[in-house]
Amino acid sequence: MELSRQLARYSLELSYEDLPEEVVSFTKLCILDYFGSAISGSDKKPVQMVSELVNEMGGHEQAKLFTGGKSSAINAALVNGAASHVMELDDIHKGSIIHAATVVIPAALAIAEWKELSGKELITAVVAGYEVCFRIGEAVSPSHYYYWHNTATCGTFGAVTAAGKLLGLSEDELVNALGNAGSQAAGLWEFIVDGAMTKQLHTGKAAMNGTMAALLAQKGFTGPKKILEGDRGFFNAMSEEHDVSRITENLGQEFKILENSFKIHASCRHTHHAVDLLIDIFKEQHPALEDIESVEVDSYQVALNITDDADPQTEYAAKFSLQFCSALALLNGRASLEDFNGDKLWDEGVRSLIKKVNVQVDPAIDGSYPKQWGAAVSVLLKDGEKIHKQTDFPKGDPENAVTPEELLEKFMGMATKLPTQQRQALAESLMDLESTENISDLMAAL
């Protein structure tokens, strides 16, 4: 049986009643976290550009835009996918290297609102979408990740799965939809060199393309049946090494959404391990800049591929600089949304400390990636004292989990565009999402 058919059959057969209470509760946290990021990112320049384009092009008012107003379901997936990724605080799955919320949830929300579906149906579709894109991401990682942005490429499969399930596609239709979603899977890392706005286009288009592929399949539009394993399919074309067994291993016996991680620092996830450790050192010893001789950061090769930048020139580039984030954490004891601004970017103290930060690959840490996103830091003081710390799991990983209360606090801090009472009411609705009869009522709260 084709891999797409196995994933389609699993996704369509999955029901809300199949979901353990733990999975339902965790999925609601993923959706809450998405809403915080999307609300917070809705007024950022790249997102506003996408929203302006959508409004200029027009579209039937089917689903709410986080930037305001309504448009077609496809346009809503595009805008809302872009909005939730720009803050660099959306969720992440280690094994697949995918920020699933920013591609799966906007596609699911757009269809669920348009078709006036329930919270239970939305939750189930999100679980299925995460399951599919995580498995595909695991199959091609880490080789795929060097050139390709997994969230954009593999995430497209999650978006089409969630949208297709909510549309009630047949098995054949969802196989077609997966094929056409895979044919649209794209997203190259080259944007990181000059800090271009492309990353927001990646997630918006992944959500949009998945939604479009599902809607076309509903009309009978066919797609390749072996888009994953075919000779000229996704695996062979876009990865040097792939493990087909990851697609079906324990499929239906586990819920991979429970492996999802949450971010608490407003930077690339590949910086979080070092940031955690250096914040701990700040809290314990408060080393002064003039007392620091050097900072060593050991990590895995992929972290350096993405974040080895000793001279970031923009606020966004700073989020992808392991050197900047390390210096920021050690001097300020945090790396929050408020810390990535023009003042901090050119702060003399941070810039001075960046010159003392050396990043390198540790073979042992590299060998554990991507199961573990680890790091070790050593801060050498001028008096000869050496402070060393190491972690295998950044804060927010399941092995180093945040609490629901911490995620609620994060949401309240990110959704400040809404009045406090409105924020609290929205959070309560999301935490009781299974009781929502019509997703359009939930979206009206925006």
CSV table of C-alpha atoms in Angstrom, one decimal:
chain,number,residue,atom,x,y,z
A,1,MET,CA,0.0,0.0,0.0
A,2,GLU,CA,1.3,3.5,-0.9
A,3,LEU,CA,2.6,5.5,2.1
A,4,SER,CA,0.1,8.3,1.3
A,5,ARG,CA,-2.8,5.9,1.5
A,6,GLN,CA,-1.6,4.5,4.8
A,7,LEU,CA,-1.4,8.1,6.2
A,8,ALA,CA,-4.7,9.0,4.7
A,9,ARG,CA,-6.5,6.0,6.1
A,10,TYR,CA,-5.1,6.6,9.6
A,11,SER,CA,-6.1,10.3,9.5
A,12,LEU,CA,-9.6,9.7,8.2
A,13,GLU,CA,-10.3,6.9,10.7
A,14,LEU,CA,-9.1,8.9,13.7
A,15,SER,CA,-12.0,10.1,15.8
A,16,TYR,CA,-12.2,12.4,18.8
A,17,GLU,CA,-13.3,9.4,20.9
A,18,ASP,CA,-9.9,7.8,20.0
A,19,LEU,CA,-8.0,10.6,21.7
A,20,PRO,CA,-6.9,10.0,25.3
A,21,GLU,CA,-7.6,12.9,27.7
A,22,GLU,CA,-3.9,13.6,27.8
A,23,VAL,CA,-3.8,14.1,24.0
A,24,VAL,CA,-6.8,16.4,24.1
A,25,SER,CA,-5.4,18.5,26.9
A,26,PHE,CA,-2.0,18.8,25.2
A,27,THR,CA,-3.5,19.6,21.8
A,28,LYS,CA,-5.5,22.5,23.4
A,29,LEU,CA,-2.2,23.9,24.7
A,30,CYS,CA,-0.7,23.7,21.2
A,31,ILE,CA,-3.7,25.7,19.9
A,32,LEU,CA,-3.5,28.2,22.7
A,33,ASP,CA,0.2,28.7,22.0
A,34,TYR,CA,-0.6,29.2,18.3
A,35,PHE,CA,-3.1,31.9,19.1
A,36,GLY,CA,-0.6,33.8,21.2
A,37,SER,CA,2.0,33.8,18.4
A,38,ALA,CA,-0.5,34.7,15.7
A,39,ILE,CA,-2.0,37.6,17.7
A,40,SER,CA,1.4,38.9,18.6
A,41,GLY,CA,2.7,38.6,15.1
A,42,SER,CA,-0.3,40.1,13.3
A,43,ASP,CA,1.0,43.6,13.2
A,44,LYS,CA,4.5,42.8,12.1
A,45,LYS,CA,5.6,44.3,8.7
A,46,PRO,CA,6.0,41.1,6.7
A,47,VAL,CA,2.6,39.9,7.9
A,48,GLN,CA,1.0,43.2,7.1
A,49,MET,CA,2.4,43.1,3.6
A,50,VAL,CA,0.8,39.6,3.1
A,51,SER,CA,-2.5,40.8,4.5
A,52,GLU,CA,-2.5,43.9,2.3
A,53,LEU,CA,-2.0,41.8,-0.7
A,54,VAL,CA,-4.8,39.5,0.2
A,55,ASN,CA,-7.2,42.5,0.8
A,56,GLU,CA,-6.2,44.0,-2.6
A,57,MET,CA,-6.8,40.7,-4.4
A,58,GLY,CA,-10.1,40.0,-2.6
A,59,GLY,CA,-11.9,36.9,-1.5
A,60,HIS,CA,-15.2,35.6,-0.2
A,61,GLU,CA,-15.5,36.3,3.5
A,62,GLN,CA,-15.2,32.7,4.8
A,63,ALA,CA,-12.6,32.9,7.6
A,64,LYS,CA,-11.2,35.4,10.0
A,65,LEU,CA,-7.7,37.0,9.5
A,66,PHE,CA,-5.6,37.6,12.6
A,67,THR,CA,-4.8,40.9,11.0
A,68,GLY,CA,-8.4,41.9,10.9
A,69,GLY,CA,-11.4,41.3,8.7
A,70,LYS,CA,-12.2,38.1,6.8
A,71,SER,CA,-11.3,36.6,3.4
A,72,SER,CA,-11.4,33.2,1.7
A,73,ALA,CA,-10.3,30.1,3.6
A,74,ILE,CA,-7.2,29.9,1.4
A,75,ASN,CA,-6.3,33.5,2.0
A,76,ALA,CA,-6.9,33.1,5.8
A,77,ALA,CA,-4.6,30.1,5.9
A,78,LEU,CA,-1.9,32.2,4.1
A,79,VAL,CA,-2.1,35.3,6.4
A,80,ASN,CA,-2.6,33.4,9.6
A,81,GLY,CA,0.3,31.0,8.8
A,82,ALA,CA,2.6,34.0,8.3
A,83,ALA,CA,1.4,35.7,11.4
A,84,SER,CA,2.1,32.9,13.8
A,85,HIS,CA,5.7,32.3,12.7
A,86,VAL,CA,7.3,35.8,12.7
A,87,MET,CA,7.7,36.0,16.5
A,88,GLU,CA,9.9,32.9,16.6
A,89,LEU,CA,8.0,31.7,19.6
A,90,ASP,CA,5.9,28.9,18.0
A,91,ASP,CA,6.2,25.2,18.9
A,92,ILE,CA,8.8,22.8,17.6
A,93,HIS,CA,9.2,19.0,17.3
A,94,LYS,CA,12.8,17.8,17.7
A,95,GLY,CA,12.7,14.6,15.6
A,96,SER,CA,11.1,16.3,12.5
A,97,ILE,CA,12.4,19.8,13.0
A,98,ILE,CA,9.0,21.2,12.3
A,99,HIS,CA,7.0,24.1,13.8
A,100,ALA,CA,3.7,22.4,13.2
A,101,ALA,CA,1.3,24.8,14.7
A,102,THR,CA,2.1,27.6,12.2
A,103,VAL,CA,1.1,25.4,9.2
A,104,VAL,CA,-1.4,22.9,10.5
A,105,ILE,CA,-3.6,25.1,12.7
A,106,PRO,CA,-4.2,28.0,10.3
A,107,ALA,CA,-5.3,25.5,7.6
A,108,ALA,CA,-7.5,23.7,10.1
A,109,LEU,CA,-9.0,26.9,11.5
A,110,ALA,CA,-9.8,28.3,8.1
A,111,ILE,CA,-11.8,25.2,7.1
A,112,ALA,CA,-13.4,24.7,10.5
A,113,GLU,CA,-14.6,28.3,10.7
A,114,TRP,CA,-15.9,28.4,7.2
A,115,LYS,CA,-17.8,25.1,7.6
A,116,GLU,CA,-18.9,25.9,11.1
A,117,LEU,CA,-17.4,22.8,12.6
A,118,SER,CA,-16.9,22.0,16.3
A,119,GLY,CA,-14.0,22.2,18.7
A,120,LYS,CA,-13.8,18.5,18.9
A,121,GLU,CA,-13.5,18.2,15.1
A,122,LEU,CA,-10.8,20.9,15.1
A,123,ILE,CA,-8.8,19.1,17.9
A,124,THR,CA,-8.9,15.8,16.0
A,125,ALA,CA,-7.8,17.3,12.7
A,126,VAL,CA,-4.9,19.1,14.4
A,127,VAL,CA,-3.8,15.8,16.0
A,128,ALA,CA,-3.9,14.1,12.6
A,129,GLY,CA,-2.0,16.9,10.9
A,130,TYR,CA,0.8,16.9,13.5
A,131,GLU,CA,1.0,13.1,13.2
A,132,VAL,CA,1.5,13.1,9.5
A,133,CYS,CA,4.0,16.0,9.1
A,134,PHE,CA,6.1,14.8,12.1
A,135,ARG,CA,6.4,11.4,10.6
A,136,ILE,CA,7.4,12.7,7.2
A,137,GLY,CA,9.8,15.1,8.8
A,138,GLU,CA,11.4,12.4,10.8
A,139,ALA,CA,11.8,10.3,7.7
A,140,VAL,CA,13.9,12.9,5.9
A,141,SER,CA,15.8,14.6,8.7
A,142,PRO,CA,18.4,15.7,9.3
A,143,SER,CA,19.7,15.6,5.7
A,144,HIS,CA,16.6,17.4,4.2
A,145,TYR,CA,17.1,20.3,6.7
A,146,TYR,CA,20.4,21.6,5.2
A,147,TYR,CA,18.7,23.1,2.2
A,148,TRP,CA,15.0,22.8,3.0
A,149,HIS,CA,12.9,24.5,5.7
A,150,ASN,CA,11.1,21.4,7.2
A,151,THR,CA,8.2,23.5,8.5
A,152,ALA,CA,7.4,24.7,5.0
A,153,THR,CA,8.1,21.4,3.1
A,154,CYS,CA,7.0,18.7,5.5
A,155,GLY,CA,4.5,21.0,7.1
A,156,THR,CA,2.5,21.2,3.9
A,157,PHE,CA,1.5,17.5,4.4
A,158,GLY,CA,0.2,18.3,7.9
A,159,ALA,CA,-1.8,21.2,6.6
A,160,VAL,CA,-3.5,19.2,3.9
A,161,THR,CA,-4.2,16.3,6.3
A,162,ALA,CA,-6.0,18.6,8.7
A,163,ALA,CA,-7.9,20.5,6.0
A,164,GLY,CA,-8.8,17.3,4.2
A,165,LYS,CA,-10.1,15.6,7.3
A,166,LEU,CA,-12.3,18.6,8.2
A,167,LEU,CA,-13.6,18.7,4.6
A,168,GLY,CA,-14.6,15.0,5.0
A,169,LEU,CA,-12.6,13.8,2.0
A,170,SER,CA,-12.7,10.2,1.0
A,171,GLU,CA,-9.5,8.1,1.3
A,172,ASP,CA,-8.8,8.4,-2.5
A,173,GLU,CA,-9.4,12.2,-2.3
A,174,LEU,CA,-7.0,12.6,0.6
A,175,VAL,CA,-4.3,10.5,-1.2
A,176,ASN,CA,-4.7,12.9,-4.2
A,177,ALA,CA,-4.5,15.9,-1.9
A,178,LEU,CA,-1.3,14.6,-0.2
A,179,GLY,CA,0.2,14.1,-3.7
A,180,ASN,CA,-0.5,17.7,-4.8
A,181,ALA,CA,0.5,19.1,-1.4
A,182,GLY,CA,3.8,17.3,-1.8
A,183,SER,CA,4.3,18.6,-5.3
A,184,GLN,CA,4.0,22.1,-3.8
A,185,ALA,CA,6.3,21.5,-0.9
A,186,ALA,CA,9.0,24.2,-0.9
A,187,GLY,CA,11.1,26.5,1.2
A,188,LEU,CA,14.8,27.1,0.9
A,189,TRP,CA,17.1,28.3,3.8
A,190,GLU,CA,18.9,30.8,1.6
A,191,PHE,CA,16.8,33.6,3.1
A,192,ILE,CA,18.8,33.3,6.4
A,193,VAL,CA,21.9,34.7,4.7
A,194,ASP,CA,20.4,38.2,4.4
A,195,GLY,CA,17.6,38.0,6.9
A,196,ALA,CA,14.9,38.2,4.2
A,197,MET,CA,11.2,38.1,5.0
A,198,THR,CA,10.8,34.7,3.2
A,199,LYS,CA,10.4,32.6,6.3
A,200,GLN,CA,6.9,34.0,6.8
A,201,LEU,CA,6.0,33.2,3.2
A,202,HIS,CA,7.2,29.7,3.8
A,203,THR,CA,4.7,29.0,6.6
A,204,GLY,CA,1.8,31.0,5.1
A,205,LYS,CA,2.2,29.2,1.7
A,206,ALA,CA,2.5,25.8,3.4
A,207,ALA,CA,-0.8,26.4,5.1
A,208,MET,CA,-2.4,27.8,2.0
A,209,ASN,CA,-1.1,25.1,-0.3
A,210,GLY,CA,-2.3,22.4,2.0
A,211,THR,CA,-5.7,24.0,2.1
A,212,MET,CA,-5.9,24.4,-1.6
A,213,ALA,CA,-4.8,20.8,-2.3
A,214,ALA,CA,-7.6,19.5,-0.1
A,215,LEU,CA,-10.2,21.7,-1.7
A,216,LEU,CA,-9.1,20.7,-5.2
A,217,ALA,CA,-9.2,17.0,-4.2
A,218,GLN,CA,-12.8,17.5,-3.1
A,219,LYS,CA,-13.6,18.5,-6.7
A,220,GLY,CA,-11.9,15.4,-8.1
A,221,PHE,CA,-8.5,17.0,-8.9
A,222,THR,CA,-6.0,14.1,-9.0
A,223,GLY,CA,-2.5,13.9,-7.6
A,224,PRO,CA,0.5,11.5,-7.6
A,225,LYS,CA,-0.2,8.4,-5.4
A,226,LYS,CA,3.4,7.9,-4.4
A,227,ILE,CA,4.5,11.4,-3.8
A,228,LEU,CA,6.7,10.3,-0.9
A,229,GLU,CA,8.4,7.1,-2.0
A,230,GLY,CA,8.1,7.4,-5.8
A,231,ASP,CA,11.3,7.5,-7.9
A,232,ARG,CA,10.8,11.2,-8.5
A,233,GLY,CA,9.0,11.8,-5.3
A,234,PHE,CA,9.7,13.8,-2.1
A,235,PHE,CA,12.1,11.4,-0.5
A,236,ASN,CA,14.4,10.9,-3.4
A,237,ALA,CA,14.3,14.5,-4.6
A,238,MET,CA,14.7,16.3,-1.3
A,239,SER,CA,16.9,14.2,1.0
A,240,GLU,CA,20.2,12.5,0.8
A,241,GLU,CA,19.1,9.9,3.4
A,242,HIS,CA,15.6,8.9,4.3
A,243,ASP,CA,14.1,6.3,6.6
A,244,VAL,CA,10.8,5.1,5.1
A,245,SER,CA,10.1,3.1,8.3
A,246,ARG,CA,9.5,6.3,10.2
A,247,ILE,CA,6.2,6.9,8.3
A,248,THR,CA,4.4,3.9,9.7
A,249,GLU,CA,6.3,2.9,12.8
A,250,ASN,CA,3.7,2.6,15.6
A,251,LEU,CA,1.2,4.5,13.5
A,252,GLY,CA,-2.1,4.4,15.4
A,253,GLN,CA,-0.5,3.2,18.6
A,254,GLU,CA,1.0,6.5,19.7
A,255,PHE,CA,0.3,10.2,19.4
A,256,LYS,CA,3.4,12.1,18.2
A,257,ILE,CA,1.9,15.4,19.1
A,258,LEU,CA,2.8,14.6,22.7
A,259,GLU,CA,6.5,14.8,21.6
A,260,ASN,CA,6.0,18.5,20.7
A,261,SER,CA,8.1,21.2,22.4
A,262,PHE,CA,7.2,24.8,23.3
A,263,LYS,CA,9.5,27.8,23.1
A,264,ILE,CA,10.0,30.3,25.9
A,265,HIS,CA,12.7,32.4,24.3
A,266,ALA,CA,12.0,34.6,21.2
A,267,SER,CA,14.8,33.2,19.1
A,268,CYS,CA,15.6,30.3,16.9
A,269,ARG,CA,15.2,27.0,18.8
A,270,HIS,CA,18.8,26.1,18.0
A,271,THR,CA,19.9,28.8,20.4
A,272,HIS,CA,17.7,27.8,23.3
A,273,HIS,CA,19.9,25.2,24.8
A,274,ALA,CA,22.8,27.7,25.3
A,275,VAL,CA,20.4,30.5,26.3
A,276,ASP,CA,18.9,28.3,29.1
A,277,LEU,CA,22.4,27.5,30.5
A,278,LEU,CA,23.6,31.1,30.3
A,279,ILE,CA,20.5,32.4,32.0
A,280,ASP,CA,21.2,29.9,34.8
A,281,ILE,CA,24.7,31.3,35.1
A,282,PHE,CA,23.4,34.8,35.1
A,283,LYS,CA,21.0,34.0,37.9
A,284,GLU,CA,23.6,32.2,40.0
A,285,GLN,CA,26.6,34.5,39.6
A,286,HIS,CA,25.7,37.7,37.7
A,287,PRO,CA,29.1,37.9,36.0
A,288,ALA,CA,30.1,41.4,35.0
A,289,LEU,CA,31.2,42.0,31.4
A,290,GLU,CA,34.6,43.1,32.5
A,291,ASP,CA,35.1,39.9,34.5
A,292,ILE,CA,34.4,37.6,31.5
A,293,GLU,CA,37.4,36.3,29.6
A,294,SER,CA,35.6,34.0,27.2
A,295,VAL,CA,32.5,32.0,26.5
A,296,GLU,CA,32.6,28.6,24.8
A,297,VAL,CA,29.4,27.1,23.3
A,298,ASP,CA,29.5,23.5,22.1
A,299,SER,CA,26.6,22.1,20.2
A,300,TYR,CA,25.6,20.1,17.1
A,301,GLN,CA,26.4,20.9,13.5
A,302,VAL,CA,22.9,21.8,12.4
A,303,ALA,CA,22.7,24.5,15.1
A,304,LEU,CA,25.8,26.1,13.7
A,305,ASN,CA,24.6,25.7,10.1
A,306,ILE,CA,21.6,27.9,11.0
A,307,THR,CA,22.9,30.2,13.8
A,308,ASP,CA,26.6,30.7,13.5
A,309,ASP,CA,26.5,34.5,13.0
A,310,ALA,CA,28.9,36.7,15.0
A,311,ASP,CA,27.8,39.9,13.4
A,312,PRO,CA,24.0,40.1,13.0
A,313,GLN,CA,22.8,43.3,11.3
A,314,THR,CA,19.1,43.2,11.9
A,315,GLU,CA,16.8,42.4,14.9
A,316,TYR,CA,15.6,39.3,13.0
A,317,ALA,CA,19.1,38.1,12.2
A,318,ALA,CA,19.9,38.5,15.9
A,319,LYS,CA,17.3,35.8,16.7
A,320,PHE,CA,19.4,33.4,14.4
A,321,SER,CA,22.7,34.3,16.0
A,322,LEU,CA,24.0,31.9,18.6
A,323,GLN,CA,26.7,34.3,19.5
A,324,PHE,CA,24.2,37.2,20.0
A,325,CYS,CA,21.7,35.1,21.9
A,326,SER,CA,24.4,33.7,24.2
A,327,ALA,CA,25.8,37.2,25.0
A,328,LEU,CA,22.3,38.6,25.5
A,329,ALA,CA,21.4,35.7,27.9
A,330,LEU,CA,24.6,36.0,30.0
A,331,LEU,CA,24.4,39.8,30.3
A,332,ASN,CA,20.6,40.2,30.7
A,333,GLY,CA,19.4,36.9,32.1
A,334,ARG,CA,16.7,36.5,29.4
A,335,ALA,CA,15.9,36.5,25.7
A,336,SER,CA,12.3,37.6,25.5
A,337,LEU,CA,10.3,39.4,22.9
A,338,GLU,CA,11.4,42.8,24.4
A,339,ASP,CA,15.1,41.9,24.1
A,340,PHE,CA,15.2,41.7,20.4
A,341,ASN,CA,15.1,45.4,19.4
A,342,GLY,CA,17.4,48.0,17.9
A,343,ASP,CA,18.8,49.1,21.2
A,344,LYS,CA,19.9,45.6,22.2
A,345,LEU,CA,21.1,44.8,18.7
A,346,TRP,CA,23.7,47.5,18.9
A,347,ASP,CA,24.2,47.5,22.7
A,348,GLU,CA,28.0,48.0,23.3
A,349,GLY,CA,28.1,45.4,26.1
A,350,VAL,CA,26.4,42.7,24.0
A,351,ARG,CA,28.5,43.5,21.0
A,352,SER,CA,31.7,43.4,23.2
A,353,LEU,CA,30.7,40.0,24.7
A,354,ILE,CA,29.9,38.6,21.2
A,355,LYS,CA,33.5,38.9,20.4
A,356,LYS,CA,34.4,36.6,23.3
A,357,VAL,CA,31.8,33.9,22.3
A,358,ASN,CA,33.2,30.9,20.4
A,359,VAL,CA,30.8,28.3,19.0
A,360,GLN,CA,31.9,24.9,17.9
A,361,VAL,CA,30.6,21.4,17.2
A,362,ASP,CA,31.0,18.7,19.9
A,363,PRO,CA,31.0,15.3,18.3
A,364,ALA,CA,29.1,13.6,21.2
A,365,ILE,CA,26.4,16.3,21.2
A,366,ASP,CA,26.2,16.1,17.4
A,367,GLY,CA,25.8,12.4,17.5
A,368,SER,CA,22.7,12.7,19.6
A,369,TYR,CA,20.9,15.1,17.3
A,370,PRO,CA,18.0,15.3,16.4
A,371,LYS,CA,16.7,13.2,19.3
A,372,GLN,CA,18.5,15.6,21.6
A,373,TRP,CA,19.1,19.3,20.9
A,374,GLY,CA,21.9,19.6,23.4
A,375,ALA,CA,24.7,22.1,24.3
A,376,ALA,CA,27.4,22.7,26.7
A,377,VAL,CA,28.7,26.1,27.8
A,378,SER,CA,31.8,27.2,29.6
A,379,VAL,CA,32.3,30.7,30.9
A,380,LEU,CA,35.9,31.5,31.8
A,381,LEU,CA,36.3,34.4,34.2
A,382,LYS,CA,39.4,36.5,34.3
A,383,ASP,CA,40.2,35.3,37.9
A,384,GLY,CA,40.6,31.8,36.4
A,385,GLU,CA,37.2,30.4,37.5
A,386,LYS,CA,35.5,28.3,34.9
A,387,ILE,CA,31.7,27.8,35.0
A,388,HIS,CA,30.5,24.8,33.0
A,389,LYS,CA,26.9,23.7,32.3
A,390,GLN,CA,25.4,21.2,29.9
A,391,THR,CA,21.9,20.1,28.8
A,392,ASP,CA,20.4,17.6,26.5
A,393,PHE,CA,16.9,19.2,26.4
A,394,PRO,CA,16.1,22.9,26.2
A,395,LYS,CA,13.3,24.2,28.4
A,396,GLY,CA,10.0,23.4,26.8
A,397,ASP,CA,11.0,19.9,25.5
A,398,PRO,CA,8.8,17.1,26.9
A,399,GLU,CA,11.8,16.0,28.9
A,400,ASN,CA,12.1,19.5,30.4
A,401,ALA,CA,8.5,20.5,30.2
A,402,VAL,CA,6.8,23.8,30.8
A,403,THR,CA,3.5,23.7,32.7
A,404,PRO,CA,0.1,24.6,31.4
A,405,GLU,CA,0.3,27.6,33.8
A,406,GLU,CA,3.5,28.8,32.2
A,407,LEU,CA,2.0,28.5,28.7
A,408,LEU,CA,-1.1,30.4,29.8
A,409,GLU,CA,1.2,33.1,31.2
A,410,LYS,CA,3.1,33.1,27.8
A,411,PHE,CA,-0.2,33.5,26.0
A,412,MET,CA,-1.3,36.4,28.1
A,413,GLY,CA,2.0,38.1,27.5
A,414,MET,CA,1.9,37.6,23.7
A,415,ALA,CA,-1.8,38.5,23.2
A,416,THR,CA,-1.5,42.0,24.7
A,417,LYS,CA,-3.2,43.5,21.6
A,418,LEU,CA,-6.4,42.3,23.2
A,419,PRO,CA,-7.8,43.8,26.4
A,420,THR,CA,-7.1,41.7,29.5
A,421,GLN,CA,-10.7,40.6,29.9
A,422,GLN,CA,-10.9,39.6,26.3
A,423,ARG,CA,-7.6,37.7,26.5
A,424,GLN,CA,-8.8,35.8,29.6
A,425,ALA,CA,-12.1,34.9,27.9
A,426,LEU,CA,-10.3,33.7,24.8
A,427,ALA,CA,-7.9,31.6,26.8
A,428,GLU,CA,-10.7,30.0,28.7
A,429,SER,CA,-12.5,29.2,25.5
A,430,LEU,CA,-9.4,27.6,24.0
A,431,MET,CA,-8.9,25.5,27.2
A,432,ASP,CA,-12.5,24.3,26.9
A,433,LEU,CA,-12.3,24.0,23.1
A,434,GLU,CA,-14.1,20.6,23.1
A,435,SER,CA,-17.2,22.3,24.3
A,436,THR,CA,-17.3,24.7,21.3
A,437,GLU,CA,-20.0,23.8,18.9
A,438,ASN,CA,-19.1,26.3,16.2
A,439,ILE,CA,-15.5,27.5,15.6
A,440,SER,CA,-16.8,30.7,13.9
A,441,ASP,CA,-18.0,31.8,17.4
A,442,LEU,CA,-14.5,31.3,18.8
A,443,MET,CA,-12.9,33.3,16.0
A,444,ALA,CA,-15.4,36.1,16.5
A,445,ALA,CA,-13.6,36.8,19.8
A,446,LEU,CA,-10.7,38.2,17.7
